[in-house]
CSV table of C-alpha atoms in Angstrom, one decimal:
chain,number,residue,atom,x,y,z
A,1,MET,CA,27.3,4.6,26.7
A,2,ALA,CA,26.2,3.6,22.6
A,3,SER,CA,25.5,0.2,24.5
A,4,GLN,CA,22.7,2.4,27.3
A,5,SER,CA,21.8,3.9,23.5
A,6,ILE,CA,20.8,0.7,21.5
A,7,GLY,CA,19.3,-1.3,25.1
A,8,ALA,CA,17.8,2.0,25.5
A,9,GLN,CA,16.2,1.7,22.1
A,10,VAL,CA,16.0,-2.4,22.0
A,11,ALA,CA,13.5,-1.4,25.4
A,12,ILE,CA,11.2,1.0,24.3
A,13,ASN,CA,9.9,-0.8,21.0
A,14,ILE,CA,9.6,-4.1,22.6
A,15,PHE,CA,6.9,-1.8,24.6
A,16,LEU,CA,6.3,-0.6,21.6
A,17,PHE,CA,5.1,-3.4,20.0
A,18,LEU,CA,3.4,-5.0,22.8
A,19,LEU,CA,1.1,-1.7,22.8
A,20,VAL,CA,0.0,-1.9,19.2
A,21,MET,CA,-0.4,-4.8,19.2
A,22,GLY,CA,-2.4,-5.0,22.6
A,23,MET,CA,-4.4,-1.9,21.4
A,24,ALA,CA,-5.1,-3.4,18.3
A,25,SER,CA,-6.2,-7.0,19.3
A,26,THR,CA,-8.3,-5.4,20.9
A,27,VAL,CA,-10.7,-4.3,18.0
A,28,ASP,CA,-12.9,-6.4,16.5
A,29,ILE,CA,-11.8,-7.6,13.1
A,30,LYS,CA,-15.1,-6.0,11.9
A,31,ILE,CA,-15.1,-2.6,13.1
A,32,MET,CA,-11.9,-2.6,11.8
A,33,ARG,CA,-12.3,-3.7,7.8
A,34,GLN,CA,-15.3,-0.5,8.3
A,35,GLN,CA,-13.3,1.5,9.3
A,36,LEU,CA,-10.6,1.2,6.9
A,37,ARG,CA,-13.4,1.2,4.1
A,38,ASN,CA,-14.2,4.5,5.7
A,39,TYR,CA,-12.3,6.7,3.5
A,40,LYS,CA,-14.2,10.0,4.4
A,41,ALA,CA,-13.3,10.1,8.3
A,42,ILE,CA,-9.6,8.2,7.5
A,43,SER,CA,-8.9,11.6,4.9
A,44,ILE,CA,-9.8,14.0,7.4
A,45,GLY,CA,-7.5,12.7,10.2
A,46,LEU,CA,-4.7,12.6,7.6
A,47,PHE,CA,-5.1,16.4,6.5
A,48,CYS,CA,-5.4,17.5,10.1
A,49,GLN,CA,-1.9,14.9,10.9
A,50,PHE,CA,-0.3,16.4,7.8
A,51,PHE,CA,-1.7,19.6,6.5
A,52,LEU,CA,-3.2,21.3,9.1
A,53,MET,CA,-0.4,20.3,12.1
A,54,PRO,CA,2.2,21.5,10.2
A,55,PHE,CA,0.7,25.0,9.1
A,56,PHE,CA,0.1,26.0,12.2
A,57,GLY,CA,3.5,25.0,13.6
A,58,TYR,CA,4.5,27.7,10.8
A,59,LEU,CA,2.1,30.3,11.9
A,60,VAL,CA,2.8,29.9,15.1
A,61,THR,CA,6.3,30.0,14.4
A,62,ILE,CA,5.9,33.3,12.6
A,63,ALA,CA,4.0,35.3,14.3
A,64,PHE,CA,5.6,34.8,17.1
A,65,ASN,CA,9.2,35.1,15.9
A,66,LEU,CA,10.3,32.5,17.5
A,67,PRO,CA,14.0,31.9,17.6
A,68,VAL,CA,15.9,29.3,14.9
A,69,PRO,CA,16.0,26.0,17.9
A,70,VAL,CA,12.7,27.3,19.6
A,71,GLY,CA,10.5,27.5,16.0
A,72,VAL,CA,12.7,25.0,14.1
A,73,THR,CA,11.8,21.8,17.2
A,74,LEU,CA,8.3,23.3,16.8
A,75,ILE,CA,7.9,23.0,13.3
A,76,ILE,CA,9.8,19.2,13.5
A,77,VAL,CA,6.9,18.5,16.5
A,78,VAL,CA,4.1,19.4,14.5
A,79,SER,CA,5.4,16.9,11.5
A,80,SER,CA,5.8,14.3,13.1
A,81,PRO,CA,3.1,11.7,13.6
A,82,GLY,CA,1.5,10.7,17.4
A,83,GLY,CA,1.6,6.8,16.3
A,84,SER,CA,1.1,4.5,19.4
A,85,TYR,CA,-0.2,6.5,22.2
A,86,SER,CA,-2.6,7.9,20.8
A,87,ASN,CA,-4.4,4.3,20.0
A,88,TRP,CA,-4.0,4.5,23.4
A,89,TRP,CA,-5.3,7.8,24.1
A,90,CYS,CA,-8.5,6.6,22.1
A,91,ALA,CA,-8.2,3.2,23.9
A,92,LEU,CA,-8.5,5.1,27.5
A,93,PHE,CA,-11.4,6.9,27.9
A,94,ASN,CA,-13.4,4.3,24.7
A,95,ALA,CA,-13.2,6.9,21.7
A,96,ASP,CA,-13.4,4.8,18.5
A,97,LEU,CA,-10.3,2.5,18.8
A,98,GLY,CA,-10.7,1.3,15.5
A,99,LEU,CA,-11.1,4.1,13.2
A,100,SER,CA,-7.2,5.2,15.9
A,101,VAL,CA,-4.9,1.7,14.7
A,102,SER,CA,-6.9,2.7,11.0
A,103,MET,CA,-5.9,5.9,11.4
A,104,THR,CA,-1.9,4.7,13.4
A,105,THR,CA,-1.5,2.8,9.8
A,106,ALA,CA,-2.5,5.1,6.6
A,107,SER,CA,-0.5,7.8,9.0
A,108,THR,CA,2.6,6.0,9.5
A,109,ILE,CA,3.0,4.7,5.9
A,110,LEU,CA,3.0,8.3,4.6
A,111,SER,CA,4.7,9.5,7.3
A,112,LEU,CA,7.7,7.9,5.3
A,113,GLY,CA,7.5,10.8,2.6
A,114,PHE,CA,5.4,13.9,4.7
A,115,LEU,CA,7.3,13.9,7.5
A,116,PRO,CA,9.9,15.1,5.3
A,117,MET,CA,8.3,16.8,2.9
A,118,ASN,CA,6.6,18.8,5.5
A,119,LEU,CA,10.2,19.7,7.9
A,120,PHE,CA,12.1,20.8,4.5
A,121,ILE,CA,9.2,23.1,2.6
A,122,TYR,CA,7.6,24.7,6.5
A,123,THR,CA,11.8,25.5,8.1
A,124,TYR,CA,13.0,27.1,4.8
A,125,ALA,CA,10.0,28.7,4.4
A,126,ALA,CA,10.6,29.7,8.1
A,127,TYR,CA,14.2,30.2,8.5
A,128,ASN,CA,16.3,29.6,4.8
A,129,SER,CA,16.7,33.8,4.4
A,130,LYS,CA,17.3,34.8,8.1
A,131,ASP,CA,20.1,31.2,8.9
A,132,SER,CA,22.5,30.1,6.2
A,133,GLU,CA,23.3,27.5,9.3
A,134,VAL,CA,19.7,26.0,9.2
A,135,GLY,CA,16.6,25.9,6.8
A,136,GLY,CA,15.3,22.5,4.9
A,137,GLU,CA,18.1,20.9,4.0
A,138,SER,CA,20.2,20.5,7.4
A,139,VAL,CA,16.8,19.6,9.5
A,140,ILE,CA,16.4,17.0,7.0
A,141,LYS,CA,20.4,15.7,7.3
A,142,SER,CA,19.6,16.5,11.2
A,143,ILE,CA,16.7,13.5,12.0
A,144,ASN,CA,18.7,9.8,12.1
A,145,PHE,CA,15.6,8.5,9.7
A,146,GLY,CA,16.9,5.1,10.5
A,147,VAL,CA,15.7,4.7,13.8
A,148,ILE,CA,12.3,6.3,12.8
A,149,PHE,CA,11.9,3.6,10.4
A,150,ILE,CA,12.6,0.9,12.9
A,151,SER,CA,9.9,2.5,14.6
A,152,ILE,CA,7.6,2.9,12.0
A,153,ALA,CA,8.9,-1.0,10.6
A,154,VAL,CA,7.9,-2.0,14.5
A,155,VAL,CA,4.2,-0.5,14.0
A,156,ILE,CA,3.5,-1.7,11.0
A,157,GLY,CA,4.5,-5.4,12.7
A,158,ALA,CA,2.8,-4.9,15.9
A,159,ILE,CA,-1.0,-3.7,14.1
A,160,ALA,CA,-0.5,-7.2,11.2
A,161,THR,CA,0.0,-8.9,14.8
A,162,GLY,CA,-3.3,-7.5,16.2
A,163,VAL,CA,-5.4,-7.7,13.5
A,164,PHE,CA,-4.2,-11.5,13.0
A,165,CYS,CA,-4.9,-12.8,16.6
A,166,SER,CA,-7.6,-10.2,16.8
A,167,TYR,CA,-9.5,-12.7,14.1
A,168,LYS,CA,-7.9,-15.6,15.2
A,169,PHE,CA,-8.9,-15.4,19.0
A,170,ASP,CA,-11.8,-13.5,18.4
A,171,THR,CA,-13.7,-13.7,22.1
A,172,PRO,CA,-14.2,-11.6,24.4
A,173,ARG,CA,-11.8,-13.3,26.6
A,174,TRP,CA,-9.4,-12.4,24.5
A,175,HIS,CA,-9.8,-9.5,23.9
A,176,LYS,CA,-10.0,-7.7,27.9
A,177,ILE,CA,-6.6,-9.8,27.5
A,178,ALA,CA,-5.4,-7.8,24.9
A,179,TYR,CA,-6.6,-4.0,26.5
A,180,ILE,CA,-5.0,-5.1,30.1
A,181,GLY,CA,-2.0,-5.6,29.1
A,182,GLY,CA,-1.8,-2.9,26.0
A,183,ASN,CA,-2.3,-0.8,28.2
A,184,VAL,CA,0.5,-2.6,30.9
A,185,SER,CA,2.7,-1.5,28.2
A,186,GLY,CA,1.6,1.7,27.4
A,187,ILE,CA,1.9,2.9,31.2
A,188,ALA,CA,5.4,1.0,30.6
A,189,LEU,CA,6.5,2.7,28.5
A,190,ILE,CA,6.0,6.2,29.8
A,191,ILE,CA,7.6,5.2,33.1
A,192,PHE,CA,10.4,4.4,30.8
A,193,SER,CA,10.7,7.0,28.1
A,194,THR,CA,10.5,10.0,31.9
A,195,VAL,CA,13.0,7.7,33.0
A,196,LEU,CA,15.3,8.5,30.3
A,197,SER,CA,14.0,12.0,29.9
A,198,PHE,CA,15.4,12.5,33.2
A,199,LYS,CA,18.8,10.8,32.6
A,200,GLY,CA,21.2,13.1,31.9
A,201,GLY,CA,22.0,17.1,32.5
A,202,SER,CA,24.5,18.6,33.7
A,203,ASP,CA,27.5,16.3,32.9
A,204,GLY,CA,27.5,17.7,29.3
A,205,SER,CA,25.4,15.7,28.0
A,206,GLU,CA,22.1,16.4,26.9
A,207,PRO,CA,19.7,18.9,29.4
A,208,THR,CA,16.9,17.3,31.9
A,209,PRO,CA,13.5,18.7,31.8
A,210,GLN,CA,14.6,21.0,35.0
A,211,GLU,CA,17.0,22.8,32.7
A,212,THR,CA,14.7,22.6,29.1
A,213,ILE,CA,12.6,24.6,31.3
A,214,THR,CA,14.1,27.4,33.2
A,215,ALA,CA,15.2,31.3,31.5
A,216,THR,CA,12.5,31.0,29.0
A,217,ARG,CA,10.2,34.2,27.2
A,218,PRO,CA,6.2,33.5,28.5
A,219,ALA,CA,5.6,34.2,25.3
A,220,ASP,CA,7.6,31.2,23.7
A,221,TYR,CA,4.9,28.5,26.6
A,222,VAL,CA,2.1,29.5,25.1
A,223,ALA,CA,3.8,29.4,21.0
A,224,ILE,CA,4.4,25.5,21.9
A,225,ALA,CA,0.6,24.8,23.5
A,226,LEU,CA,-0.8,26.3,20.6
A,227,PRO,CA,-0.1,24.0,17.9
A,228,CYS,CA,-1.6,21.6,20.2
A,229,LEU,CA,-4.6,23.0,21.7
A,230,LEU,CA,-6.0,24.8,17.8
A,231,GLY,CA,-5.8,21.2,16.5
A,232,LEU,CA,-8.2,19.7,19.1
A,233,VAL,CA,-10.4,23.1,18.9
A,234,VAL,CA,-10.5,22.5,14.9
A,235,ALA,CA,-10.2,18.2,14.3
A,236,THR,CA,-13.2,18.7,16.6
A,237,ILE,CA,-15.6,20.8,14.7
A,238,LEU,CA,-14.1,19.2,11.5
A,239,PRO,CA,-15.0,16.0,11.4
A,240,THR,CA,-18.8,17.6,13.3
A,241,LEU,CA,-19.4,19.8,10.1
A,242,LEU,CA,-18.3,16.9,8.1
A,243,LYS,CA,-21.3,14.4,10.0
A,244,LEU,CA,-18.9,11.6,11.7
A,245,SER,CA,-19.9,9.9,14.7
A,246,LYS,CA,-19.5,10.9,18.3
A,247,PRO,CA,-16.4,8.2,19.0
A,248,GLU,CA,-14.9,9.2,15.4
A,249,ARG,CA,-14.7,12.6,16.2
A,250,LEU,CA,-12.7,11.8,19.0
A,251,THR,CA,-10.3,9.2,17.8
A,252,THR,CA,-9.8,12.5,15.5
A,253,ALA,CA,-9.1,14.7,16.9
A,254,VAL,CA,-6.4,13.1,19.3
A,255,GLU,CA,-4.9,11.7,16.1
A,256,CYS,CA,-4.5,15.1,14.2
A,257,CYS,CA,-2.3,16.7,17.5
A,258,TYR,CA,-1.1,14.1,19.3
A,259,GLN,CA,2.7,14.8,18.5
A,260,ASN,CA,6.3,12.3,18.7
A,261,THR,CA,8.2,14.2,20.0
A,262,GLY,CA,10.9,11.5,20.9
A,263,ILE,CA,11.5,12.6,16.4
A,264,ALA,CA,11.9,16.6,18.2
A,265,THR,CA,13.9,15.5,20.8
A,266,SER,CA,16.3,13.5,18.5
A,267,ALA,CA,16.6,16.3,15.4
A,268,ALA,CA,17.5,18.9,18.1
A,269,LEU,CA,20.2,16.4,19.7
A,270,SER,CA,22.1,16.9,16.2
A,271,LEU,CA,21.1,20.2,15.6
A,272,PHE,CA,22.4,23.1,18.2
A,273,SER,CA,24.3,22.5,21.3
A,274,GLY,CA,24.8,24.2,24.4
A,275,SER,CA,22.1,26.8,24.8
A,276,ASP,CA,20.5,26.7,21.5
A,277,LEU,CA,20.0,23.3,22.5
A,278,GLN,CA,18.2,24.3,26.2
A,279,LEU,CA,16.5,26.2,23.8
A,280,ALA,CA,15.5,23.2,21.6
A,281,MET,CA,15.5,20.9,24.0
A,282,ARG,CA,12.3,22.4,25.1
A,283,VAL,CA,9.9,22.6,22.9
A,284,PRO,CA,9.2,18.8,23.1
A,285,THR,CA,9.3,18.8,26.6
A,286,ILE,CA,6.8,21.4,27.3
A,287,TYR,CA,4.6,20.1,23.8
A,288,GLY,CA,4.8,16.5,26.0
A,289,PHE,CA,3.2,18.1,28.7
A,290,VAL,CA,0.7,20.4,26.6
A,291,GLU,CA,-0.6,17.7,25.1
A,292,ALA,CA,-1.0,14.8,27.7
A,293,ILE,CA,-3.1,17.4,29.5
A,294,SER,CA,-5.8,18.8,27.2
A,295,ILE,CA,-5.9,15.0,25.9
A,296,ALA,CA,-6.8,13.4,28.5
A,297,VAL,CA,-8.9,17.3,30.2
A,298,TYR,CA,-10.4,17.2,26.1
A,299,LEU,CA,-11.5,13.0,27.1
A,300,LEU,CA,-12.8,13.1,30.5
A,301,ILE,CA,-14.8,16.5,29.2
A,302,PHE,CA,-16.5,14.6,26.3
A,303,TRP,CA,-17.2,11.7,27.7
A,304,LYS,CA,-19.2,13.3,30.2
A,305,LEU,CA,-21.1,14.8,27.3
A,306,GLY,CA,-22.4,11.9,25.4
A,307,TRP,CA,-19.6,11.4,23.1
A,308,SER,CA,-17.4,8.5,23.8
A,309,LYS,CA,-18.5,4.4,24.3
A,310,ALA,CA,-18.2,4.3,27.4
A,311,PRO,CA,-21.5,5.5,29.2
A,312,LYS,CA,-21.7,8.8,30.9
A,313,GLU,CA,-23.1,7.8,34.0
A,314,GLU,CA,-20.8,4.8,35.0
A,315,LYS,CA,-18.1,5.6,36.8
A,316,ILE,CA,-14.5,6.9,35.8
A,317,CYS,CA,-12.5,4.4,37.0
A,318,THR,CA,-15.1,1.8,34.9
A,319,ILE,CA,-14.6,3.1,32.0
A,320,ILE,CA,-10.7,2.9,32.2
A,321,VAL,CA,-10.7,-0.3,33.6
A,322,LYS,CA,-12.8,-1.6,30.8
A,323,THR,CA,-12.9,-1.6,27.4
A,324,TYR,CA,-16.7,-1.3,25.6
A,325,GLU,CA,-14.7,-2.2,21.5
A,326,VAL,CA,-15.7,-5.8,22.4
A,327,GLN,CA,-19.1,-4.8,22.6
A,328,ASP,CA,-19.5,-3.6,19.5
A,329,HIS,CA,-19.9,-6.5,18.1
A,330,ASN,CA,-23.1,-7.4,19.7
A,331,GLU,CA,-24.1,-3.4,21.0
A,332,ASP,CA,-23.7,-1.4,18.5
A,333,PRO,CA,-25.8,0.9,19.1
A,334,ASP,CA,-25.4,2.7,15.2
A,335,LYS,CA,-27.4,-0.4,14.9
A,336,ASP,CA,-30.6,0.9,17.5
A,337,ASP,CA,-32.5,0.9,14.4
A,338,GLU,CA,-31.9,-2.4,13.4
A,339,GLY,CA,-32.7,-3.2,16.8
A,340,GLU,CA,-36.3,-1.3,16.8
A,341,ASP,CA,-37.1,-2.7,13.6
A,342,GLU,CA,-36.6,-6.6,14.7
A,343,VAL,CA,-38.5,-5.8,17.8
A,344,GLY,CA,-42.0,-4.6,15.6
A,345,SER,CA,-41.0,-7.4,13.6
A,346,ASN,CA,-41.2,-9.8,16.4
A,347,ILE,CA,-44.3,-7.8,18.1
A,348,GLU,CA,-46.3,-8.7,14.3
A,349,ASN,CA,-45.1,-12.3,14.8
A,350,ASN,CA,-46.4,-12.8,18.0
A,351,ASP,CA,-50.2,-11.1,16.2
A,352,GLU,CA,-50.3,-13.4,13.8
A,353,GLU,CA,-49.8,-16.2,16.0
A,354,LEU,CA,-52.3,-14.7,19.0
A,355,ALA,CA,-54.5,-13.9,15.5
A,356,ALA,CA,-54.3,-18.4,14.1
A,357,GLU,CA,-54.2,-19.6,17.8
A,358,SER,CA,-57.9,-17.8,18.3
A,359,THR,CA,-58.9,-18.6,14.3
A,360,GLY,CA,-57.9,-22.4,15.4
A,361,SER,CA,-59.9,-21.7,18.4
A,362,ASN,CA,-63.2,-20.2,16.8
A,363,VAL,CA,-62.6,-22.9,14.1
A,364,GLU,CA,-62.8,-25.8,17.2
A,365,LEU,CA,-65.4,-24.5,19.2
A,366,SER,CA,-68.0,-23.9,15.5
A,367,ALA,CA,-67.5,-27.8,15.3
A,368,GLN,CA,-68.1,-28.9,19.0
A,369,LYS,CA,-71.1,-26.5,18.7
A,370,ALA,CA,-72.8,-27.9,14.8
A,371,SER,CA,-72.1,-31.6,16.5
A,372,THR,CA,-73.8,-30.7,20.1
A,373,ASP,CA,-77.0,-29.4,17.6
A,374,ALA,CA,-76.6,-32.2,15.5
A,375,SER,CA,-77.1,-34.8,18.6
């Protein structure tokens, strides 16, 4: 069992590396540099990720009076950075991928401090006075930070490799190959993770998703889904008020509400057992379905509203398999004004050339007339 677990973790990290490297390689290096200096957008994303979502999880836990296994696991879910899957969603529906990779880099590094801090603060505030066995310290001790640090190192290494490849092989052909490779790796990672999640269960090991969604209060489903939906709404309104570009607003919303449910699953297995474990395991399972469906619907709607980099008139099968990130180097929508200036400049130059030719023709005709009169 231990060797199978190690093998599964190695396979997940390989798929994770290829996914993140592919997404990072898709980004134009010039756009990546610009987005790394986009302090306003990155700050909004980090605020939503590390302050807004954990606070929403805490409010929901208190408002719905969630049982300890459900509430603690939900706080762990909303405190865990989304990582590479957010890049995949942004690439798939043509949000601002450069900003997404930049936010992932920043949030991955900062999660080393913010993740344990948020877990301690909010689990202690919600449950420490009610249940001495489940508080901030016990939650922190239950999490395998070694596995988390390995995943963080994989993500950082993949981003660095992808950015280097994008710089070294800065051609449309390479960007497209990297985009396809990243998408294939992302799909493989989802399939592999899903198979693993359905593997154990009634034989005494961890419960399967079918077992975790039975015999539950309807209010718990609403409570688990609510932070994700609230995050989408607030992370769309806030960047709009601060006048970020439309693709940047989509990226901020995705980065905000897409969470790493694997961290919560690992923590739940260490914290709880028996019926409490089934209650706890229900949280990442339900949240995972909610975030996938809500983000897909959200990105589809706002693509049709003209917020993504893909043309809203294009067919959906085309925008999913095609990246519009590589066109930014030549066709940046934000440079329309510059293009218009260039067109106006060309028109002025043409007018000057025509005027010069006309003047030359007039001089030549005058000279011919003078020559004829002299004769």
